Structure formats: C-alpha cells, structure tokens
Short mmCIF file of C-alpha atoms in Angstrom, two decimals:
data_model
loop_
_atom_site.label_atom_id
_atom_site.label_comp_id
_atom_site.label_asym_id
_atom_site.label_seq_id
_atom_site.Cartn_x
_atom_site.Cartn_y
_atom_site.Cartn_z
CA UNK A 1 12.06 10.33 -56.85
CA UNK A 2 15.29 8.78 -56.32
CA UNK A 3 16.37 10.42 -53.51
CA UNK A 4 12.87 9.31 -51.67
CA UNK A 5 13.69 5.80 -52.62
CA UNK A 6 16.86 6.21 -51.03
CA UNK A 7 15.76 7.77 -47.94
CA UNK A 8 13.28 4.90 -48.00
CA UNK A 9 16.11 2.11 -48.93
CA UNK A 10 18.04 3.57 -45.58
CA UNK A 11 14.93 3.88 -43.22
CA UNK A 12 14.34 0.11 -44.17
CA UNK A 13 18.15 -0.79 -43.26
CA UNK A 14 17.77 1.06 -39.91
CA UNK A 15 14.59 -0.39 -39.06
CA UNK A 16 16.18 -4.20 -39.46
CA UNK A 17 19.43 -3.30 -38.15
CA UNK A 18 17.63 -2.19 -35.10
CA UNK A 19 14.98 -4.97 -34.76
CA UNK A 20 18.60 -7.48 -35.45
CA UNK A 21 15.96 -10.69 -36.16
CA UNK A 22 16.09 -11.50 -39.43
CA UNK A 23 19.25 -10.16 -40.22
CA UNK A 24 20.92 -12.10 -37.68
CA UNK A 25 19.27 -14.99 -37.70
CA UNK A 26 17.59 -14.58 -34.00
CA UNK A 27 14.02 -16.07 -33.60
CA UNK A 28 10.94 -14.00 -32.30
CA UNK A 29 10.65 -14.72 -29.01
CA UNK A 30 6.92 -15.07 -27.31
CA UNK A 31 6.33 -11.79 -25.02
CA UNK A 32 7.00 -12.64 -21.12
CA UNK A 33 8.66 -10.79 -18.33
CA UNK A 34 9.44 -11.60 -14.99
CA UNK A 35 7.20 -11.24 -11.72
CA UNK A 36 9.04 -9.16 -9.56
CA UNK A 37 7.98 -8.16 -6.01
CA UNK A 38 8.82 -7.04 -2.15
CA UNK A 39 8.17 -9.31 1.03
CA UNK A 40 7.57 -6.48 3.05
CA UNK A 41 4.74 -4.47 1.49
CA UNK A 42 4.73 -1.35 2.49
CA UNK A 43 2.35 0.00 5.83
CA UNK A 44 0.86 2.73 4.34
CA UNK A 45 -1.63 1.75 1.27
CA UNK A 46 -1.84 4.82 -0.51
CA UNK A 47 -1.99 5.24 -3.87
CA UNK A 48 1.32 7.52 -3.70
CA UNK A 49 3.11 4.26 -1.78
CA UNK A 50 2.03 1.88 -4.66
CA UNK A 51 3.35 4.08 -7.37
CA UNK A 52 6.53 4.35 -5.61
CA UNK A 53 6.48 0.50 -5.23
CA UNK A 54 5.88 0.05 -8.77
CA UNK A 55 8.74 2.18 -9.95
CA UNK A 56 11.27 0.24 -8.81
CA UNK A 57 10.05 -1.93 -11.25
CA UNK A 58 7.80 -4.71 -9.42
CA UNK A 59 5.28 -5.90 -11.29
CA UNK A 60 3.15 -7.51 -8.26
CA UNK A 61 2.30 -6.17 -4.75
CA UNK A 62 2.61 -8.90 -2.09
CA UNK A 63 0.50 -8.32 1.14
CA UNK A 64 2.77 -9.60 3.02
CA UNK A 65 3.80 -7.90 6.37
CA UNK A 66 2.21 -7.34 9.98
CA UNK A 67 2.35 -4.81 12.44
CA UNK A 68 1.09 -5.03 16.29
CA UNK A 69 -2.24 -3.55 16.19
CA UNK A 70 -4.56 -6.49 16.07
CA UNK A 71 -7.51 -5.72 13.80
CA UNK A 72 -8.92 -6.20 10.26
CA UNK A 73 -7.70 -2.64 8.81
CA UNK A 74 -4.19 -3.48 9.71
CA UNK A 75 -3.20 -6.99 8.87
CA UNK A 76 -3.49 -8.83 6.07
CA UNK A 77 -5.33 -12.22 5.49
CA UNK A 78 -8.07 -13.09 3.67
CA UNK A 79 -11.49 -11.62 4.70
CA UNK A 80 -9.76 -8.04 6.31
CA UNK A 81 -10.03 -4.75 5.28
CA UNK A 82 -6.89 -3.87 4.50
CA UNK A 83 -6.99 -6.72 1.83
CA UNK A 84 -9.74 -5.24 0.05
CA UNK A 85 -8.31 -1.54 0.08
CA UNK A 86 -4.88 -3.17 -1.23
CA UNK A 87 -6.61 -4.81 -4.32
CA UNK A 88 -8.70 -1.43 -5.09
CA UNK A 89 -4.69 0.49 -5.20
CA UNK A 90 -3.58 -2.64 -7.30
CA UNK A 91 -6.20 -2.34 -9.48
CA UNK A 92 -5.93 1.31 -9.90
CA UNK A 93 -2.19 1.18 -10.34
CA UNK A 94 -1.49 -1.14 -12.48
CA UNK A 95 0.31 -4.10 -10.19
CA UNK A 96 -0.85 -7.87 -9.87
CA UNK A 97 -1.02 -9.10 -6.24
CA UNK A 98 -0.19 -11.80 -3.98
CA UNK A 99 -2.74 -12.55 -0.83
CA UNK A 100 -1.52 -13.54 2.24
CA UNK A 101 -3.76 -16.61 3.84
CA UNK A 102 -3.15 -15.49 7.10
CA UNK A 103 -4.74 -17.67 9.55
CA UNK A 104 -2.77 -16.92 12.45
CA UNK A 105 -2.78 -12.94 11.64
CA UNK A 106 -6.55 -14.17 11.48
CA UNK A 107 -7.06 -15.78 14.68
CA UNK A 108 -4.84 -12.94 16.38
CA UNK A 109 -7.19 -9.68 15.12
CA UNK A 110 -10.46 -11.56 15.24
CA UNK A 111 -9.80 -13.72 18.47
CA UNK A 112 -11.42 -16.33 17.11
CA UNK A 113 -9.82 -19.76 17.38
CA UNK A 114 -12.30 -21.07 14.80
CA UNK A 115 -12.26 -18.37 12.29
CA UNK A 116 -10.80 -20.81 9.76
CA UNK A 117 -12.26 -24.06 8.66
CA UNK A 118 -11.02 -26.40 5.47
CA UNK A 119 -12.31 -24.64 3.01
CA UNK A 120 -10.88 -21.26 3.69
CA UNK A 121 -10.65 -19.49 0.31
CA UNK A 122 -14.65 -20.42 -0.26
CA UNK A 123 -15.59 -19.30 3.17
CA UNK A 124 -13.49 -15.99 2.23
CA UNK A 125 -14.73 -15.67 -1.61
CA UNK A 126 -14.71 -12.07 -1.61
CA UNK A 127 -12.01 -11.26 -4.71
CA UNK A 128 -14.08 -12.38 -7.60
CA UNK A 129 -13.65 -8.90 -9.36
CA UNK A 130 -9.93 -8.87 -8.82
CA UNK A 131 -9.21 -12.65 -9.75
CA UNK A 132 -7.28 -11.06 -12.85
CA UNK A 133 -4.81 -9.65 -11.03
CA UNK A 134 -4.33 -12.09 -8.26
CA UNK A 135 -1.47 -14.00 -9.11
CA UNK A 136 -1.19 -16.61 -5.83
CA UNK A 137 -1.65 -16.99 -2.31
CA UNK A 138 0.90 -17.09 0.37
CA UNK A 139 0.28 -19.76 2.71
CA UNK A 140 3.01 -20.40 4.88
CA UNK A 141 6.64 -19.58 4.99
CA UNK A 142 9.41 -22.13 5.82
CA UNK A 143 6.74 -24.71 7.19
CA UNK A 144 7.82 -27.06 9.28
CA UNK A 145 7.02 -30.55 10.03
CA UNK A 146 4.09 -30.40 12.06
CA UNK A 147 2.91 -27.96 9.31
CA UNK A 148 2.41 -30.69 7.09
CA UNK A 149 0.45 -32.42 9.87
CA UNK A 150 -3.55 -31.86 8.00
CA UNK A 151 -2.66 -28.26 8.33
CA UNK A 152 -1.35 -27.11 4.75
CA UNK A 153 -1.13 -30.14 3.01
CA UNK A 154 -4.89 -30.84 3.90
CA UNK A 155 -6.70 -31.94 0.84
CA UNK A 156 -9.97 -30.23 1.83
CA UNK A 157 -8.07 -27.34 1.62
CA UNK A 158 -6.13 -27.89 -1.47
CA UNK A 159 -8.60 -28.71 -3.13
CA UNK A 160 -10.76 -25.51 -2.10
CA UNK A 161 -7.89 -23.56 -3.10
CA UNK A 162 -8.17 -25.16 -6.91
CA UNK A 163 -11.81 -24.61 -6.84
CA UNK A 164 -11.90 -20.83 -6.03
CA UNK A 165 -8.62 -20.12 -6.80
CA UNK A 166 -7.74 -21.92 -10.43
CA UNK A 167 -5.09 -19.43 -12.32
CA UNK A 168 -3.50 -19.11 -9.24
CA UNK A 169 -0.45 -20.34 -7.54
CA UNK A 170 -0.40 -22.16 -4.06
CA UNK A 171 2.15 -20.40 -2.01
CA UNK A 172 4.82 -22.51 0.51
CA UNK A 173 8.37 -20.34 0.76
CA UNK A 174 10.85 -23.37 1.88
CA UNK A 175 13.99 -22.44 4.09
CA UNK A 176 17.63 -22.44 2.01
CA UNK A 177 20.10 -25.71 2.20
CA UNK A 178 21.93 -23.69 4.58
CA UNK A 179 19.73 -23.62 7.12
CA UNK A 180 19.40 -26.74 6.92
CA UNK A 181 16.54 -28.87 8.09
CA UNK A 182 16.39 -29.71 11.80
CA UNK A 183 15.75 -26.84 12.56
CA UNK A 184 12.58 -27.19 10.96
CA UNK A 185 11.95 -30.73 12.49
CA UNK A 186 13.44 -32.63 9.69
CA UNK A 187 16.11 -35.02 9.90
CA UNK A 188 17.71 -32.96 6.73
CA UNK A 189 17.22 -30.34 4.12
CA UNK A 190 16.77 -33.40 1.66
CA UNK A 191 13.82 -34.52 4.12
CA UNK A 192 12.50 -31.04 3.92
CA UNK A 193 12.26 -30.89 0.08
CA UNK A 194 10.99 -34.12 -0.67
CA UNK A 195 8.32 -33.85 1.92
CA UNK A 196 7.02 -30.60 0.37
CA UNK A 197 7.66 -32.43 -3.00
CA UNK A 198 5.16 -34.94 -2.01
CA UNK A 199 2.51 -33.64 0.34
CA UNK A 200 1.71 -30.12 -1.52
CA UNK A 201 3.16 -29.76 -4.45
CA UNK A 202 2.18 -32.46 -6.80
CA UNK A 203 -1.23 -32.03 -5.40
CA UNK A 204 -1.32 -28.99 -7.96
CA UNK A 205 -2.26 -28.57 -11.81
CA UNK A 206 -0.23 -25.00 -11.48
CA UNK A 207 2.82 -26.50 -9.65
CA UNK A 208 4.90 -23.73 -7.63
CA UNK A 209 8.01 -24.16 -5.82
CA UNK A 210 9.68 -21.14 -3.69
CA UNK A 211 12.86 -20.84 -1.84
CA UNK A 212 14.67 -18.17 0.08
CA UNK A 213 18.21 -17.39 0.05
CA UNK A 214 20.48 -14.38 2.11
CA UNK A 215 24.08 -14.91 1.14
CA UNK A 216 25.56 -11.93 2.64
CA UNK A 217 25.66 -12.24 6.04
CA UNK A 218 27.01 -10.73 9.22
CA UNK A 219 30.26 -10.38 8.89
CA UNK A 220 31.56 -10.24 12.47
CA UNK A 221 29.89 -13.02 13.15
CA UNK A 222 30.87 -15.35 10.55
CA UNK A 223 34.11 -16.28 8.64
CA UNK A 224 33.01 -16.06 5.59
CA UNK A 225 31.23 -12.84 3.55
CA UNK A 226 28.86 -15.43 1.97
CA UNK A 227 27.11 -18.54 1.94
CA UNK A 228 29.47 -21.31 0.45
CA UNK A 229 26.29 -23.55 -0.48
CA UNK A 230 24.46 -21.01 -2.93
CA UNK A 231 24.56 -22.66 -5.88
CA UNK A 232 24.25 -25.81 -4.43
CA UNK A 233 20.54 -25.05 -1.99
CA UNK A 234 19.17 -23.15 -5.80
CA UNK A 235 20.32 -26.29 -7.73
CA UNK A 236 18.18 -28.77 -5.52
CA UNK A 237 14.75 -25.91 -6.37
CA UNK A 238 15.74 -25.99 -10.10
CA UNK A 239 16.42 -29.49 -10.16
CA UNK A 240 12.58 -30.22 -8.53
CA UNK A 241 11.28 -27.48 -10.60
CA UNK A 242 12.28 -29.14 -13.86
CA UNK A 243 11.18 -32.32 -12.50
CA UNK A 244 7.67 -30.82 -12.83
CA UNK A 245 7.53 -27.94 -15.13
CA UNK A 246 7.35 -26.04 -11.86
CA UNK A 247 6.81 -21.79 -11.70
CA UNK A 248 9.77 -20.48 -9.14
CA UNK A 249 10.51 -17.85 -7.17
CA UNK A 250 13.37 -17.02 -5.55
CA UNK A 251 13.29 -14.41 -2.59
CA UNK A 252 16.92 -12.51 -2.09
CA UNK A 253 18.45 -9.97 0.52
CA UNK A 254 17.76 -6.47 0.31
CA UNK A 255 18.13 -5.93 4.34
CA UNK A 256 21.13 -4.49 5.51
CA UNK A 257 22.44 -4.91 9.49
CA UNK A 258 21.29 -7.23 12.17
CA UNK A 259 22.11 -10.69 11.33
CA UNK A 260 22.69 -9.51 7.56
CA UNK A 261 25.82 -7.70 6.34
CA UNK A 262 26.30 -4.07 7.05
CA UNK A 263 26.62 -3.12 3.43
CA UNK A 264 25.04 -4.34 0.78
CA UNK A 265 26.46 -3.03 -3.12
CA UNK A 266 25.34 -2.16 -6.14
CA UNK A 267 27.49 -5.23 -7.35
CA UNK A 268 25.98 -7.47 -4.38
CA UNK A 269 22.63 -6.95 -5.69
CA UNK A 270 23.11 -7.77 -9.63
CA UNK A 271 25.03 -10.77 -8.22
CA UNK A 272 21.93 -12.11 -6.33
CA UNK A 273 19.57 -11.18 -9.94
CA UNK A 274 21.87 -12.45 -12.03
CA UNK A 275 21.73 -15.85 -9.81
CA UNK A 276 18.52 -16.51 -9.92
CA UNK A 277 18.35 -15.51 -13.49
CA UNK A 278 20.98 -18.55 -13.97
CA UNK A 279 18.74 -21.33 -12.52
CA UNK A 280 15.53 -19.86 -14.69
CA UNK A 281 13.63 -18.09 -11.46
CA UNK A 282 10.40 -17.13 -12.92
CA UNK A 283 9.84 -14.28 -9.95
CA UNK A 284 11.84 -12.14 -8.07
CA UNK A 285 11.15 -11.39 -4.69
CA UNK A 286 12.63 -9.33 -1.99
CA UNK A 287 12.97 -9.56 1.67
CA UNK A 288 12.68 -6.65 2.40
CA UNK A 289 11.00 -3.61 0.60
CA UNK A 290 9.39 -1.87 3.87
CA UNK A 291 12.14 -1.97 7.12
CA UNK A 292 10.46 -4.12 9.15
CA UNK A 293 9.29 -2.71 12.73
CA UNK A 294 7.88 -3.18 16.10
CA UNK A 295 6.80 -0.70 18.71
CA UNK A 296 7.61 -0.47 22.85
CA UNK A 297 5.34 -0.02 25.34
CA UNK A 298 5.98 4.05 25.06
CA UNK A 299 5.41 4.05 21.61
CA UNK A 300 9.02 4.19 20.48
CA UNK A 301 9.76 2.31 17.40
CA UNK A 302 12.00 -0.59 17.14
CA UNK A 303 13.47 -1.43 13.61
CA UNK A 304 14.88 -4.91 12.57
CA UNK A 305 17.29 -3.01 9.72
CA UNK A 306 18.94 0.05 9.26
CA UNK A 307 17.29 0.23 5.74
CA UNK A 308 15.98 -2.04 2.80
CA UNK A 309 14.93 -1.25 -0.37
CA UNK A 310 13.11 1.68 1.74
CA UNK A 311 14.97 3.69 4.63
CA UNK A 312 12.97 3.45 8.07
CA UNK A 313 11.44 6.67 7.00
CA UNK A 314 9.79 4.92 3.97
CA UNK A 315 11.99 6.85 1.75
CA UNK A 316 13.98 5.90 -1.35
CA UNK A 317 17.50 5.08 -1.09
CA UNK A 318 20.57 4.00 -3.15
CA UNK A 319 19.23 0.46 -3.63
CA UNK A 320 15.70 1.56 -4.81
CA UNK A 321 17.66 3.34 -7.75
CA UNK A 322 19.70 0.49 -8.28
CA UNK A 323 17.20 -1.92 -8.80
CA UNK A 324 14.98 -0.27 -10.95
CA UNK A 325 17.82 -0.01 -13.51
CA UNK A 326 18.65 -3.81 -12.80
CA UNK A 327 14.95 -4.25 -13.27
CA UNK A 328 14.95 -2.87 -16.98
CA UNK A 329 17.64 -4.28 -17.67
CA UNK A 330 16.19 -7.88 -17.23
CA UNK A 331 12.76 -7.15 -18.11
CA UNK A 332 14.37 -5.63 -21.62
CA UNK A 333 15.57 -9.45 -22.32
CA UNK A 334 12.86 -11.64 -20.09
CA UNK A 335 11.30 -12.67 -23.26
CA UNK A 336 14.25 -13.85 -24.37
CA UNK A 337 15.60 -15.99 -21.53
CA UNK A 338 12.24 -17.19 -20.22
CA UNK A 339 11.94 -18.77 -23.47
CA UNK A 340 14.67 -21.05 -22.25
CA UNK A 341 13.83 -23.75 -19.72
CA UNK A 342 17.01 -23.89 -17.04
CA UNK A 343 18.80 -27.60 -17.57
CA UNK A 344 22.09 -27.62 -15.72
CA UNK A 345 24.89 -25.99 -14.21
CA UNK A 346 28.76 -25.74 -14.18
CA UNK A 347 31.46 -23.92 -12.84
CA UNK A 348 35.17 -23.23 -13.78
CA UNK A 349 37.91 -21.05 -12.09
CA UNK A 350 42.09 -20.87 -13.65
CA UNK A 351 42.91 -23.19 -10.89
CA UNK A 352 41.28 -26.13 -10.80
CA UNK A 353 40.57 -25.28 -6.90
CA UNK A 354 38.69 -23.30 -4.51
CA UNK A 355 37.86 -23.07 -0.94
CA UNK A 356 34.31 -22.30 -2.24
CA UNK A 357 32.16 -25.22 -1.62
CA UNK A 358 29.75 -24.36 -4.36
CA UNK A 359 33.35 -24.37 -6.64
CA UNK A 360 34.66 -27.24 -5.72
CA UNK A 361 31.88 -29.61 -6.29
CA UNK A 362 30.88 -27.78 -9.80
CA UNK A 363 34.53 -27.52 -11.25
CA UNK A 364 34.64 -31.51 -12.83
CA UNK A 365 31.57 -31.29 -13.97
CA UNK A 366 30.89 -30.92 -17.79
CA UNK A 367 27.46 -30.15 -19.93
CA UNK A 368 25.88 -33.48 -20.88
CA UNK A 369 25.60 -33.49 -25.04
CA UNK A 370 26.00 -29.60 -25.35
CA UNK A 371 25.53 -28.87 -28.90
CA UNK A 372 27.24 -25.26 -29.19
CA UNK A 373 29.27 -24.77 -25.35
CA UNK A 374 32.44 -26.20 -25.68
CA UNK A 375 35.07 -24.98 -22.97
CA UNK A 376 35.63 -21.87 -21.09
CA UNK A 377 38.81 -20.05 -19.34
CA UNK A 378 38.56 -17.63 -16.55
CA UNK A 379 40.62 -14.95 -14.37
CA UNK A 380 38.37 -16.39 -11.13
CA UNK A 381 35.25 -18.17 -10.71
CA UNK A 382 32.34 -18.38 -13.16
CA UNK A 383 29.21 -20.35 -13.09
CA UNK A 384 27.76 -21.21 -16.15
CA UNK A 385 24.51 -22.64 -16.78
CA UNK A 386 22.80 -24.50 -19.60
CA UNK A 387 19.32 -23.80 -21.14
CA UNK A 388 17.14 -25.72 -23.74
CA UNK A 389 14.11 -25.37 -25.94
CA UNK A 390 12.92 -27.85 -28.00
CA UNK A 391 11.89 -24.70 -30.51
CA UNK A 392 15.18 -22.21 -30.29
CA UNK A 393 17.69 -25.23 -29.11
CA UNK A 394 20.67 -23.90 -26.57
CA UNK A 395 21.55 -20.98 -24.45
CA UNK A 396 23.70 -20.29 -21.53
CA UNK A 397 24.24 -18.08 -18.42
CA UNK A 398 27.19 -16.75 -17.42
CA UNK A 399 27.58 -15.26 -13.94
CA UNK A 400 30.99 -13.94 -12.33
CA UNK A 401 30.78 -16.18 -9.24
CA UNK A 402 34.08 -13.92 -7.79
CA UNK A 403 34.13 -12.15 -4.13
CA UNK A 404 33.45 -8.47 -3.96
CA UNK A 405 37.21 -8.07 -3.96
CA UNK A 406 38.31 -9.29 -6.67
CA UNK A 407 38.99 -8.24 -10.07
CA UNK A 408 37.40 -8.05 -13.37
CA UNK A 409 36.57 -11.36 -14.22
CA UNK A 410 37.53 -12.07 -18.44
CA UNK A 411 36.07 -15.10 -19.59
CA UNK A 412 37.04 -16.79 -22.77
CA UNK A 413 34.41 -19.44 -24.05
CA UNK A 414 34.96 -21.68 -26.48
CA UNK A 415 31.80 -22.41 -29.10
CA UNK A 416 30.81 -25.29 -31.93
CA UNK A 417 28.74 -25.44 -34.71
CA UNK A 418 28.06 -21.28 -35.00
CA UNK A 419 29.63 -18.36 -36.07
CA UNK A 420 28.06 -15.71 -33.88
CA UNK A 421 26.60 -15.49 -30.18
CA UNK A 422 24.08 -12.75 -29.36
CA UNK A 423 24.74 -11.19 -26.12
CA UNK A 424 21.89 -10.35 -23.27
CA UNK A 425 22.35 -8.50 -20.57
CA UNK A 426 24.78 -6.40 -18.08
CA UNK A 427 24.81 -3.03 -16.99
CA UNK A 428 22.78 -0.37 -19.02
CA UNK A 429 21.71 -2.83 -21.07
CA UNK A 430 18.86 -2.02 -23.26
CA UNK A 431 17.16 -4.90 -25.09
CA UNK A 432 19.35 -4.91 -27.79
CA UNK A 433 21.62 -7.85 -27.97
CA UNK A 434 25.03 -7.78 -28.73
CA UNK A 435 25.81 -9.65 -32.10
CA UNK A 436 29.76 -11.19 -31.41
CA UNK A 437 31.59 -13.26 -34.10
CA UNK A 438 33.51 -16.09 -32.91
CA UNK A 439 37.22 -16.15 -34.42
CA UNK A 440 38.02 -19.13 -36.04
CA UNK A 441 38.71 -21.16 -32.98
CA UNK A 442 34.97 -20.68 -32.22
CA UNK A 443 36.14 -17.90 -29.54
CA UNK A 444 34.43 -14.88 -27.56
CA UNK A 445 35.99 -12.93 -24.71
CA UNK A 446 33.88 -11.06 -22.10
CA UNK A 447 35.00 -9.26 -19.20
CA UNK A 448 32.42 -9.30 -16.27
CA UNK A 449 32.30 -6.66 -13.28
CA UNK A 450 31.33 -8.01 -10.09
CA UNK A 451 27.93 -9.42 -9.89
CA UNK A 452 27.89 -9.28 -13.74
CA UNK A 453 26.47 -11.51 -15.93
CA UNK A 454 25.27 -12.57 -19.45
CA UNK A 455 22.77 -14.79 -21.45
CA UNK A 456 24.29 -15.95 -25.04
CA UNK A 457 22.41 -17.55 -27.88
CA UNK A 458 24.22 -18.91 -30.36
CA UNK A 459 23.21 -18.00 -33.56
CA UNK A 460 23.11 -20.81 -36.34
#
C-alpha cells in the first residue's frame, strides 16, 4: 500500500512538474494560435494539394492566385467555380479560408463590365454553409489612391460586406514604408496609412489592418542584404493596430530569385517569424507558397521564382520542412504570447551605433514605466519589444536583429521586481517554457542564433 502511494506521490510530481503552472507561478493562458497561410494557393485543388498545404502547418487556405485561362473553373472570385470546389477541400480538410473578391479576375473570365454592383457579397451569397470557416475576404492589395475613389471604401459596399459577411474580416494588404507612397499616388507612406486609416478601416466593428514586407532582396542590385526600415514600416501597422484593437497580418518572403535574394536560410526565415511575432502579428502569411507562373504563346511556361515554399514542380523543398518546424514551434506557445497585446519597441547593440537605420533611431529609446525590464547588453543588435495585459501584466520579445554573418548574439538582460523569467520559444522548442532564475543582480543570459528569438514572462 505504501509503495502505490508512492508511485502515486511521484506520478503527481511529474504531472505538475510537466504542466510548470502552479508550481511556478505561470497563469493559464486562454487557448489561441496563430492564422497562418500562403499568398499563392496552390493551382491544383485536390484534396492531396490541401493536405500538403496544411502540413506545413497553415491553418487557412487563401484563394489567392490567377493563372491565364479566363474562366470560372480557374480563377478565383466570388461567384466561380473554383471557389466553391476550394471551400468543399477546406471543409473536408480541416483549413479555414480566405476569399478573394476578385472583381477584375471577375470582369476578365465573365467579360462582363457590369458583373459587379455595390453590394457584391449579397449579389454573390452563395457560402452560407461554409461561413464557419471563412475567416475574411481579400479585397484589394496595395490599393492606391484612386482605389479609394467610391471603389473600396464605398459604403454601399462596406456595409454589404458587414451584412453578409459579419465574423469576417475586410481584407486591404497596404504596401511596406519602403516602398514608399508615390508610387501608389500618395504624397507619402504617412499619406498612405492614414488614408486607409480613415476611409476603410474604422468603417469596421472587426477592424483589420495588413501589411507586406520582403527584406531580403536582390543582392546585385542593391547595397544592402536587407531593408534598413523593417522595424520602422511594422512599427507604424502596430502602432495603428493598437490604436484600434486592430487583427494583423503580416505577409513575409518565401520567394527566392528575381528581384528577391538568391538564397533564402533557414535562419532568414525564423528571422522574418520571429519579427512579426515581436510587433504581436495575429496571422502569418506568405508570398509565396505556389511559384508563381505564366505561359508563352507555345505553351512553354514562364516562372517568376526559382522556388517558394513549393519548387516549380509543386514539390516540397528545404523551406517547406523548415517552416513546419518553425510553425510548431510558435503554435506550441501562441496561447501564451497572444495573450499579450504588443505596446512598444526598443533596440540596443555594444556600441551605441549602427549604420542600420532601424538601429539607430531605436538605440535612445527606453520602455515607458516598465515594471520588470530593466537594461540589456548585447554582442550585436537586438530588438526588444514590450507587451501588456491588464490580467498577466508584462512580457517581452527578444529578437537577434544581427546580419546573417555575424555571430552568436549573447544577450544579458537585466530584470526588477521577480526572481524567475519563463522562457518561450527558439529552435525545437516544444511548449514547455524554460523556468530561469535571475542571480541576484536580477540577471539572465541568452545566446541567440541568427534569426533567433524569445518571449519571457516574468514570473512574480
């Protein structure tokens, strides 16, 4: 009898050591997990090619793509075909879904300049049955100005959108700050925010705000590997996203050659996760799953990349495998950080100075009333970000902001008022966070690979 009641006293132990809640003082977090998706859905809808998108780990098939033969079983937009058989596969895979409005795609299969009127989504109420699963609409994708012209920020239309369309979100990607804005026929990138701020998006109950960003870029034809203004373009999306309790997405590079680098890493892509993970992106998206293709008069094929998540051949390559461990390994810890609403950001390097612009304007900047973050030292550059919850109280992301080059990044941060962080995150992480006692200085060291990052809770 004793021996069973110490075989039970152990199981007990093991059980709490493993669930590390009570005995560590974390909280129960709420269940969530992140939306996770490709831009370029792939052309064959099969129920083989959805299983093989969902194993990377998406959670969400967006019908987003087009090819050149015009008709209804081929493009996606709302009223086709090939809309309907997507939803069915959705449905019987397991995966949310994303429409794609599609007026122009539309207008080109049905040759009908008329096809559309105001009230779109009620003219085209075909989805009732698959409502559960549909989790937005794209509508447009880096509008510009004339876009906004009674086109997509018509109220007729926004408000049909509400009406048919309630639980789900209003889709407008906006261009990166380093595009810019002219191109887009606004005097700025400031201009292009506010004007999306203001003539869609506080139209909406569900407010959504979407941005893309491809850091790594061509490297012959530019001097630097990557965008200098990365942190910077995601700050202004966060910033307008906490403004209004806004649901973002962020959409990141998974295309290799052509105006994009010629190699993208394993490193390179937990960089770009770990990034958006730092400003509290709600859904990951990424251009491009499918390689993206056209086709000559003689029936050759043309392909924009050399390969995305998918070689041209539709097949699996090194960076399917790599994100569907990155995948777990965020999902294992999504309830945990989307608990957290994203506040602010900082950045610190050894030097005080960097030719990095997203550096140099971050470096003097310092956390506004931080309860537990006091100071951090680095080998090279680290951004760190702040999160709050008026129920758990503070948390922070830290991302090694170094170049591909460079070496292990060891990070020394400096906490107040606890004894113990718990650590999320990093590669082959399972769910299980890392319990670290502060010395008596209120110390913790990590040591970050490139593209590495972590999300610490202090513990009270």
């Amino acid at each position: 009898m004793v021996r069973k009641l110490i075989v039970l006293f152990l199981s007990v132990v093991m059980i709490l050591s493993a669930v590390g809640c009570k005995s560590d003082g974390l909280p129960k977090y709420p269940e969530k997990s992140f939306e996770i998706s490709g831009f370029w859905a792939p052309y064959e809808l099969t129920e083989e090619t959805f299983k093989q998108y969902k194993d990377v780990g998406f959670t969400t098939f967006a019908m987003i793509n087009h090819s050149l033969e015009k008709n209804s079983e081929n493009q996606f937009y709302l009223g086709s075909d090939r809309t309907m058989k997507a939803l069915e596969l959705c449905r019987k895979t397991g995966l949310k879904a994303i429409l794609q409005y599609g007026d122009w795609l539309a207008t080109w299969s049905e040759q009908n300049e008329d096809y559309y009127n105001e009230t779109p989504f009620s003219q085209h109420d075909l989805y009732g049955e698959y409502k559960d699963i549909i989790t937005g609409i794209s509508i447009v994708d880096e509008p510009s100005k004339d876009h906004y012209d009674g086109r997509y920020n018509s109220k007729a239309m926004m408000d049909d959108f509400q009406k048919v369309y309630p639980d789900a979100y209003y889709i407008v990607n906006l261009s990166p700050r380093y595009a810019g804005g002219t191109y887009w026929d606004f005097a700025n990138y400031d201009e292009l925010v506010d004007t999306y701020e203001k003539e869609i998006m506080t139209h909406f109950d569900k407010k959504f705000i979407s941005v893309d960003c491809y850091p790594f870029r061509n490297e012959e034809k530019n001097k630097y590997a990557r965008h200098q203004d990365w942190l910077l373009g995601h700050e202004i999306i966060a910033n307008l996203a906490k403004k209004h309790d806004a649901y973002k997405t962020a959409i990141i590079q998974s295309s290799v050659t052509n105006e994009f680098a010629s190699v993208l890493t394993e490193g390179d892509m937990r960089l770009q996760v770990n990034v958006a993970l730092a400003f509290g992106f709600d859904h990951i998206q990424y251009y491009c799953y499918e390689v993206p293709r056209s086709y000559n008069e003689d029936g050759t094929v043309n392909y924009m990349y050399e390969h995305c998540i998918l070689n041209q051949d539709s097949t699996p390559n090194e960076m399917y495998y790599w994100l569907q461990d990155i995948h777990k390994e965020i999902q294992s810890f999504s309830s945990v950080i989307l608990a957290y609403d994203w506040d602010s950001i900082i950045a610190r390097n050894p030097v005080g100075f960097s030719s990095n612009t997203d550096m140099m304007q971050m470096l003097d900047r310092e956390f506004e009333n931080a309860k537990h973050f006091d100071k951090t030292i680095s080998s090279t550059d680290v951004a760190i970000s702040r999160f709050t919850s008026e129920k758990y109280g503070e948390a922070y992301m830290f991302v090694n902001y170094a170049q591909r080059d460079a070496k292990n990044n060891v990070v020394t941060a400096t906490f107040k008022d606890c004894k113990k962080v718990a650590v999320y995150g990093g590669n082959g992480f399972d769910g299980t966070p890392k319990i670290v006692e502060l010395d008596e200085e209120g110390k913790c060291r990590f040591e970050f690979e490139y593209g590495e990052g972590a999300f610490v809770v202090p513990v009270v």
